[in-house]
Tab-separated table of C-alpha atoms and ligand atoms in Angstrom:
chain	number	residue	atom	x	y	z
A	1	UNK	CA	-3.437	-2.479	-27.566
A	2	UNK	CA	-1.348	-5.441	-26.433
A	3	UNK	CA	0.451	-5.176	-23.144
A	4	UNK	CA	3.042	-7.802	-24.172
A	5	UNK	CA	6.516	-6.298	-24.243
A	6	UNK	CA	5.561	-3.048	-22.533
A	7	UNK	CA	7.676	-1.946	-19.560
A	8	UNK	CA	6.188	-1.208	-16.138
A	9	UNK	CA	8.106	0.443	-13.311
A	10	UNK	CA	6.639	-0.353	-9.895
A	11	UNK	CA	8.190	1.638	-7.061
A	12	UNK	CA	8.595	-0.068	-3.668
A	13	UNK	CA	8.007	-3.512	-5.118
A	14	UNK	CA	10.171	-5.947	-3.168
A	15	UNK	CA	7.254	-6.635	-0.802
A	16	UNK	CA	3.542	-6.146	-0.175
A	17	UNK	CA	1.236	-4.416	-2.643
A	18	UNK	CA	4.027	-3.389	-5.040
A	19	UNK	CA	5.191	-6.983	-5.344
A	20	UNK	CA	1.590	-8.149	-5.843
A	21	UNK	CA	1.184	-5.662	-8.696
A	22	UNK	CA	4.557	-6.662	-10.186
A	23	UNK	CA	3.492	-10.338	-10.101
A	24	UNK	CA	0.184	-9.580	-11.861
A	25	UNK	CA	2.015	-7.513	-14.489
A	26	UNK	CA	4.612	-10.241	-15.141
A	27	UNK	CA	1.819	-12.832	-15.401
A	28	UNK	CA	0.128	-10.482	-17.902
A	29	UNK	CA	3.228	-10.482	-20.143
A	30	UNK	CA	4.665	-7.112	-19.130
A	31	UNK	CA	8.354	-6.496	-18.574
A	32	UNK	CA	8.789	-5.184	-15.044
A	33	UNK	CA	11.235	-3.002	-13.145
A	34	UNK	CA	11.222	-3.798	-9.424
A	35	UNK	CA	12.516	-1.193	-6.982
A	36	UNK	CA	13.276	-0.487	-3.364
A	37	UNK	CA	15.921	1.380	-1.373
A	38	UNK	CA	17.826	-1.837	-0.548
A	39	UNK	CA	20.163	-3.684	-2.898
A	40	UNK	CA	20.398	-7.243	-1.589
A	41	UNK	CA	20.917	-10.618	-3.237
A	42	UNK	CA	17.290	-11.400	-2.366
A	43	UNK	CA	16.117	-8.316	-4.286
A	44	UNK	CA	17.906	-9.438	-7.460
A	45	UNK	CA	16.891	-13.095	-6.954
A	46	UNK	CA	13.244	-11.970	-6.722
A	47	UNK	CA	13.587	-10.321	-10.136
A	48	UNK	CA	15.274	-13.397	-11.630
A	49	UNK	CA	12.585	-15.757	-10.232
A	50	UNK	CA	9.741	-13.600	-11.531
A	51	UNK	CA	11.367	-13.410	-14.973
A	52	UNK	CA	11.826	-17.194	-15.102
A	53	UNK	CA	8.306	-17.945	-13.890
A	54	UNK	CA	6.594	-15.770	-16.507
A	55	UNK	CA	9.074	-15.586	-19.385
A	56	UNK	CA	9.333	-11.796	-19.252
A	57	UNK	CA	12.169	-9.367	-18.488
A	58	UNK	CA	12.353	-8.339	-14.848
A	59	UNK	CA	15.055	-6.026	-13.530
A	60	UNK	CA	15.661	-4.806	-9.998
A	61	UNK	CA	16.831	-1.179	-9.786
A	62	UNK	CA	17.819	0.224	-6.402
A	63	UNK	CA	16.720	3.809	-5.696
A	64	UNK	CA	16.007	5.507	-2.384
A	65	UNK	CA	12.907	7.504	-3.230
A	66	UNK	CA	13.327	9.904	-0.351
A	67	UNK	CA	15.553	11.737	-2.875
A	68	UNK	CA	13.898	13.407	-5.867
A	69	UNK	CA	17.077	12.994	-7.872
A	70	UNK	CA	17.112	9.240	-7.171
A	71	UNK	CA	13.424	8.997	-8.124
A	72	UNK	CA	14.120	10.592	-11.518
A	73	UNK	CA	17.254	8.433	-11.817
A	74	UNK	CA	15.155	5.258	-11.386
A	75	UNK	CA	13.063	6.095	-14.453
A	76	UNK	CA	16.111	7.175	-16.451
A	77	UNK	CA	17.980	3.941	-15.571
A	78	UNK	CA	14.960	1.886	-16.647
A	79	UNK	CA	15.284	3.605	-20.062
A	80	UNK	CA	11.649	3.013	-20.926
A	81	UNK	CA	8.425	3.477	-18.976
A	82	UNK	CA	5.045	2.633	-20.499
A	83	UNK	CA	3.379	2.079	-17.131
A	84	UNK	CA	4.401	3.831	-13.932
A	85	UNK	CA	3.068	2.589	-10.603
A	86	UNK	CA	3.916	4.928	-7.737
A	87	UNK	CA	3.536	2.565	-4.794
A	88	UNK	CA	6.460	3.101	-2.367
A	89	UNK	CA	5.239	4.270	0.996
A	90	UNK	CA	5.929	4.420	4.716
A	91	UNK	CA	3.807	5.199	7.778
A	92	UNK	CA	4.249	6.813	11.179
A	93	UNK	CA	1.547	7.295	13.799
A	94	UNK	CA	1.629	10.122	16.382
A	95	UNK	CA	-0.459	13.144	17.427
A	96	UNK	CA	0.353	16.314	15.475
A	97	UNK	CA	2.076	18.049	18.392
A	98	UNK	CA	4.423	15.075	18.909
A	99	UNK	CA	4.855	14.121	15.262
A	100	UNK	CA	8.624	14.050	14.586
A	101	UNK	CA	9.463	16.625	11.891
A	102	UNK	CA	11.884	14.187	10.271
A	103	UNK	CA	9.102	11.580	9.930
A	104	UNK	CA	6.804	14.201	8.387
A	105	UNK	CA	9.489	15.093	5.820
A	106	UNK	CA	10.224	11.443	5.017
A	107	UNK	CA	6.552	10.527	4.523
A	108	UNK	CA	5.910	13.529	2.269
A	109	UNK	CA	9.110	12.779	0.296
A	110	UNK	CA	8.531	9.032	-0.175
A	111	UNK	CA	4.710	8.853	-0.371
A	112	UNK	CA	4.129	12.037	-2.399
A	113	UNK	CA	7.131	13.911	-3.827
A	114	UNK	CA	8.726	10.773	-5.305
A	115	UNK	CA	5.614	10.334	-7.458
A	116	UNK	CA	5.990	13.892	-8.777
A	117	UNK	CA	9.606	13.205	-9.755
A	118	UNK	CA	9.000	9.770	-11.346
A	119	UNK	CA	5.976	11.087	-13.243
A	120	UNK	CA	7.918	14.095	-14.544
A	121	UNK	CA	10.639	11.748	-15.808
A	122	UNK	CA	8.223	9.155	-17.237
A	123	UNK	CA	5.743	11.349	-19.158
A	124	UNK	CA	8.196	12.247	-21.966
A	125	UNK	CA	8.897	8.504	-22.420
A	126	UNK	CA	5.164	7.736	-22.586
A	127	UNK	CA	4.624	10.560	-25.104
A	128	UNK	CA	7.509	9.287	-27.257
A	129	UNK	CA	5.991	5.771	-27.183
A	130	UNK	CA	2.476	7.148	-27.898
A	131	UNK	CA	0.817	5.412	-24.930
A	132	UNK	CA	1.056	5.393	-21.163
A	133	UNK	CA	-0.491	4.668	-17.804
A	134	UNK	CA	0.229	6.379	-14.478
A	135	UNK	CA	-1.191	4.458	-11.507
A	136	UNK	CA	-0.752	5.967	-8.065
A	137	UNK	CA	-1.294	3.781	-5.014
A	138	UNK	CA	-3.054	6.173	-2.661
A	139	UNK	CA	-5.222	4.787	0.152
A	140	UNK	CA	-8.639	5.055	1.773
A	141	UNK	CA	-6.644	7.721	3.640
A	142	UNK	CA	-6.512	9.665	0.354
A	143	UNK	CA	-10.275	10.107	0.755
A	144	UNK	CA	-10.833	9.926	4.525
A	145	UNK	CA	-8.807	10.926	7.595
A	146	UNK	CA	-7.837	9.137	10.802
A	147	UNK	CA	-6.287	10.677	13.906
A	148	UNK	CA	-2.505	10.436	14.393
A	149	UNK	CA	-1.770	9.985	10.685
A	150	UNK	CA	-1.271	13.653	9.673
A	151	UNK	CA	1.648	13.148	7.282
A	152	UNK	CA	0.222	9.980	5.722
A	153	UNK	CA	-3.256	11.477	5.201
A	154	UNK	CA	-1.736	14.696	3.807
A	155	UNK	CA	0.497	12.748	1.411
A	156	UNK	CA	-2.331	10.448	0.281
A	157	UNK	CA	-4.792	13.334	-0.268
A	158	UNK	CA	-1.946	15.091	-2.097
A	159	UNK	CA	-1.324	12.211	-4.458
A	160	UNK	CA	-5.035	12.007	-5.291
A	161	UNK	CA	-4.888	15.707	-6.236
A	162	UNK	CA	-1.741	15.261	-8.286
A	163	UNK	CA	-3.346	12.317	-10.119
A	164	UNK	CA	-6.168	14.609	-11.291
A	165	UNK	CA	-3.712	17.238	-12.548
A	166	UNK	CA	-1.666	14.668	-14.510
A	167	UNK	CA	-4.920	13.321	-15.994
A	168	UNK	CA	-5.920	16.809	-17.183
A	169	UNK	CA	-2.475	17.524	-18.635
A	170	UNK	CA	-2.595	14.248	-20.647
A	171	UNK	CA	-6.351	14.186	-21.355
A	172	UNK	CA	-6.060	14.496	-25.146
A	173	UNK	CA	-3.312	11.874	-25.355
A	174	UNK	CA	-3.499	8.064	-25.069
A	175	UNK	CA	-2.213	8.365	-21.505
A	176	UNK	CA	-4.298	7.975	-18.340
A	177	UNK	CA	-3.590	8.743	-14.680
A	178	UNK	CA	-5.576	7.212	-11.840
A	179	UNK	CA	-5.226	6.446	-8.155
A	180	UNK	CA	-6.091	3.143	-6.494
A	181	UNK	CA	-7.269	3.588	-2.901
A	182	UNK	CA	-6.858	0.371	-0.900
A	183	UNK	CA	-8.365	-0.201	2.516
A	184	UNK	CA	-6.414	-2.503	4.840
A	185	UNK	CA	-4.300	-5.103	3.031
A	186	UNK	CA	-2.434	-7.772	4.999
A	187	UNK	CA	1.123	-6.831	3.954
A	188	UNK	CA	4.272	-6.898	6.133
A	189	UNK	CA	3.474	-3.242	6.981
A	190	UNK	CA	0.120	-4.212	8.520
A	191	UNK	CA	1.219	-7.628	9.880
A	192	UNK	CA	3.803	-5.827	12.029
A	193	UNK	CA	1.017	-3.803	13.730
A	194	UNK	CA	-0.935	-6.894	14.886
A	195	UNK	CA	1.155	-7.964	17.946
A	196	UNK	CA	1.106	-4.419	19.401
A	197	UNK	CA	-2.627	-4.114	18.788
A	198	UNK	CA	-3.258	-7.481	20.526
A	199	UNK	CA	-1.180	-6.318	23.480
A	200	UNK	CA	-2.703	-2.843	23.695
A	201	UNK	CA	-6.320	-4.080	23.626
A	202	UNK	CA	-5.740	-7.429	25.383
A	203	UNK	CA	-7.291	-9.272	22.443
A	204	UNK	CA	-6.476	-12.479	20.546
A	205	UNK	CA	-5.283	-12.123	16.949
A	206	UNK	CA	-8.650	-12.668	15.245
A	207	UNK	CA	-10.502	-10.257	17.552
A	208	UNK	CA	-7.790	-7.582	17.192
A	209	UNK	CA	-7.988	-7.867	13.398
A	210	UNK	CA	-11.793	-7.755	13.304
A	211	UNK	CA	-12.513	-5.209	16.039
A	212	UNK	CA	-9.559	-2.845	15.686
A	213	UNK	CA	-7.794	-3.096	12.306
A	214	UNK	CA	-10.899	-3.811	10.236
A	215	UNK	CA	-13.221	-1.647	12.326
A	216	UNK	CA	-13.783	0.787	9.447
A	217	UNK	CA	-13.739	-1.860	6.693
A	218	UNK	CA	-17.394	-3.028	6.524
A	219	UNK	CA	-16.561	-6.284	4.686
A	220	UNK	CA	-14.412	-7.286	7.715
A	221	UNK	CA	-11.965	-8.774	5.241
A	222	UNK	CA	-8.538	-7.565	4.138
A	223	UNK	CA	-8.136	-6.612	0.485
A	224	UNK	CA	-5.393	-8.749	-1.116
A	225	UNK	CA	-2.285	-7.852	-3.064
A	226	UNK	CA	-3.619	-10.055	-5.876
A	227	UNK	CA	-6.847	-8.006	-6.056
A	228	UNK	CA	-4.765	-4.823	-6.272
A	229	UNK	CA	-2.633	-6.390	-9.011
A	230	UNK	CA	-5.799	-7.208	-10.946
A	231	UNK	CA	-7.107	-3.657	-10.508
A	232	UNK	CA	-3.819	-2.186	-11.762
A	233	UNK	CA	-3.808	-4.561	-14.757
A	234	UNK	CA	-7.395	-3.522	-15.571
A	235	UNK	CA	-6.317	0.149	-15.587
A	236	UNK	CA	-3.711	-0.795	-18.201
A	237	UNK	CA	-6.303	-2.442	-20.456
A	238	UNK	CA	-8.213	-0.886	-23.366
A	239	UNK	CA	-11.400	-1.172	-21.301
A	240	UNK	CA	-9.967	1.504	-19.000
A	241	UNK	CA	-8.861	3.909	-21.758
A	242	UNK	CA	-11.525	6.485	-20.793
A	243	UNK	CA	-10.960	6.108	-17.053
A	244	UNK	CA	-8.678	8.982	-16.078
A	245	UNK	CA	-8.284	11.436	-13.228
A	246	UNK	CA	-10.245	9.335	-10.790
A	247	UNK	CA	-9.887	7.048	-7.774
A	248	UNK	CA	-10.782	3.359	-7.558
A	249	UNK	CA	-11.436	2.173	-4.024
A	250	UNK	CA	-10.545	-1.412	-3.095
A	251	UNK	CA	-11.585	-1.061	0.527
A	252	UNK	CA	-14.430	-3.440	1.414
A	253	UNK	CA	-16.840	-0.488	1.671
A	254	UNK	CA	-14.756	1.786	3.957
A	255	UNK	CA	-15.406	4.963	1.941
A	256	UNK	CA	-19.095	4.139	1.386
A	257	UNK	CA	-19.684	5.142	5.009
B	1	NAD	P1	5.267	-2.593	2.443
B	1	NAD	O1	6.022	-2.059	3.596
B	1	NAD	O2	5.066	-4.054	2.305
B	1	NAD	O3	5.865	-2.030	1.084
B	1	NAD	C1	6.369	-0.735	0.954
B	1	NAD	C2	7.378	-0.723	-0.152
B	1	NAD	O4	7.949	0.588	-0.261
B	1	NAD	C3	8.537	-1.702	0.133
B	1	NAD	O5	8.930	-2.329	-1.072
B	1	NAD	C4	9.605	-0.773	0.640
B	1	NAD	O6	10.901	-1.295	0.431
B	1	NAD	C5	9.347	0.455	-0.233
B	1	NAD	N1	9.994	1.658	0.285
B	1	NAD	C6	9.908	2.196	1.520
B	1	NAD	N2	10.719	3.266	1.623
B	1	NAD	C7	11.328	3.413	0.421
B	1	NAD	C8	12.293	4.318	-0.093
B	1	NAD	N3	12.824	5.299	0.655
B	1	NAD	N4	12.716	4.158	-1.374
B	1	NAD	C9	12.223	3.149	-2.135
B	1	NAD	N5	11.322	2.263	-1.704
B	1	NAD	C10	10.885	2.392	-0.431
B	1	NAD	O7	3.850	-1.823	2.497
B	1	NAD	P2	2.531	-1.983	1.632
B	1	NAD	O8	1.447	-2.170	2.611
B	1	NAD	O9	2.688	-2.937	0.515
B	1	NAD	O10	2.391	-0.497	1.048
B	1	NAD	C11	2.565	-0.172	-0.321
B	1	NAD	C12	1.758	1.089	-0.632
B	1	NAD	O11	0.371	0.833	-0.421
B	1	NAD	C13	2.122	2.284	0.249
B	1	NAD	O12	2.103	3.463	-0.529
B	1	NAD	C14	1.001	2.295	1.276
B	1	NAD	O13	0.776	3.573	1.787
B	1	NAD	C15	-0.167	1.828	0.411
B	1	NAD	N6	-1.291	1.298	1.178
B	1	NAD	C16	-1.138	0.185	1.971
B	1	NAD	C17	-2.250	-0.291	2.670
B	1	NAD	C18	-2.189	-1.523	3.541
B	1	NAD	O14	-3.164	-1.799	4.275
B	1	NAD	N7	-1.130	-2.313	3.514
B	1	NAD	C19	-3.484	0.361	2.559
B	1	NAD	C20	-3.587	1.488	1.749
B	1	NAD	C21	-2.478	1.942	1.048
């Protein structure tokens, strides 16, 4: 099955892991829909540059995925969805008793419920096309917990569960559903935590990264957005046609412990 000409929607793809996956897809000949909640000139220029670099179609479609209606609208506006990557996500860290209710709601909406809505809108398109891939970007926190991340860990465990259900509901069709579980990846989301960590522990940058951020990542190396793009592209390939309803960890050994 050639991937050339197929359309992939990657949610939350104007930075970080989503952008890395979008780049790998464009390089692999896929047409790509980029998305975020913003609608800036830079967002549209990113799409135009990616299209020019790889000779594929790349569109940017704004949708704030904290709304289920907007999440479904993203897929409908794209008009076609052979590959759906549910990647958009946010984080907030606080003990349960102080966790702001609004932050809980936003994390569950963006990191979990949006994937339910996009998947519900995309499956009929995949069935009509006779092929499809659902790839959910969960986390090592979809398989393990950490203190102070109640909403994030709940959402990530939730999306791993939903992945299995979608896989069972599509098992007899040429559609697969899997979750990729990254460990720490040096994206803007993680980069922004480094200065505070250095300050809090009185450490230089390298020590803070090694001793605090990568404490649970035995390789002591960040996973890269390019490695996640390659993993997502593999899940789209024929070699992965019988891989469904499972998780693939890209975490330097975190969940081996
Ligand atoms: P990032 O902040 O670089 O990217 C997050 C993306 O989601 C951005 O494009 C952002 O615009 C988008 N987004 C946020 N709120 C949105 C909304 N309301 N509507 C639409 N888009 C929205 O972060 P990242 O590290 O690339 O994270 C991407 C995914 O990978 C997330 O689901 C995150 O939980 C997961 N993840 C990240 C790491 C890591 O170490 N960076 C590890 C495991 C899992």
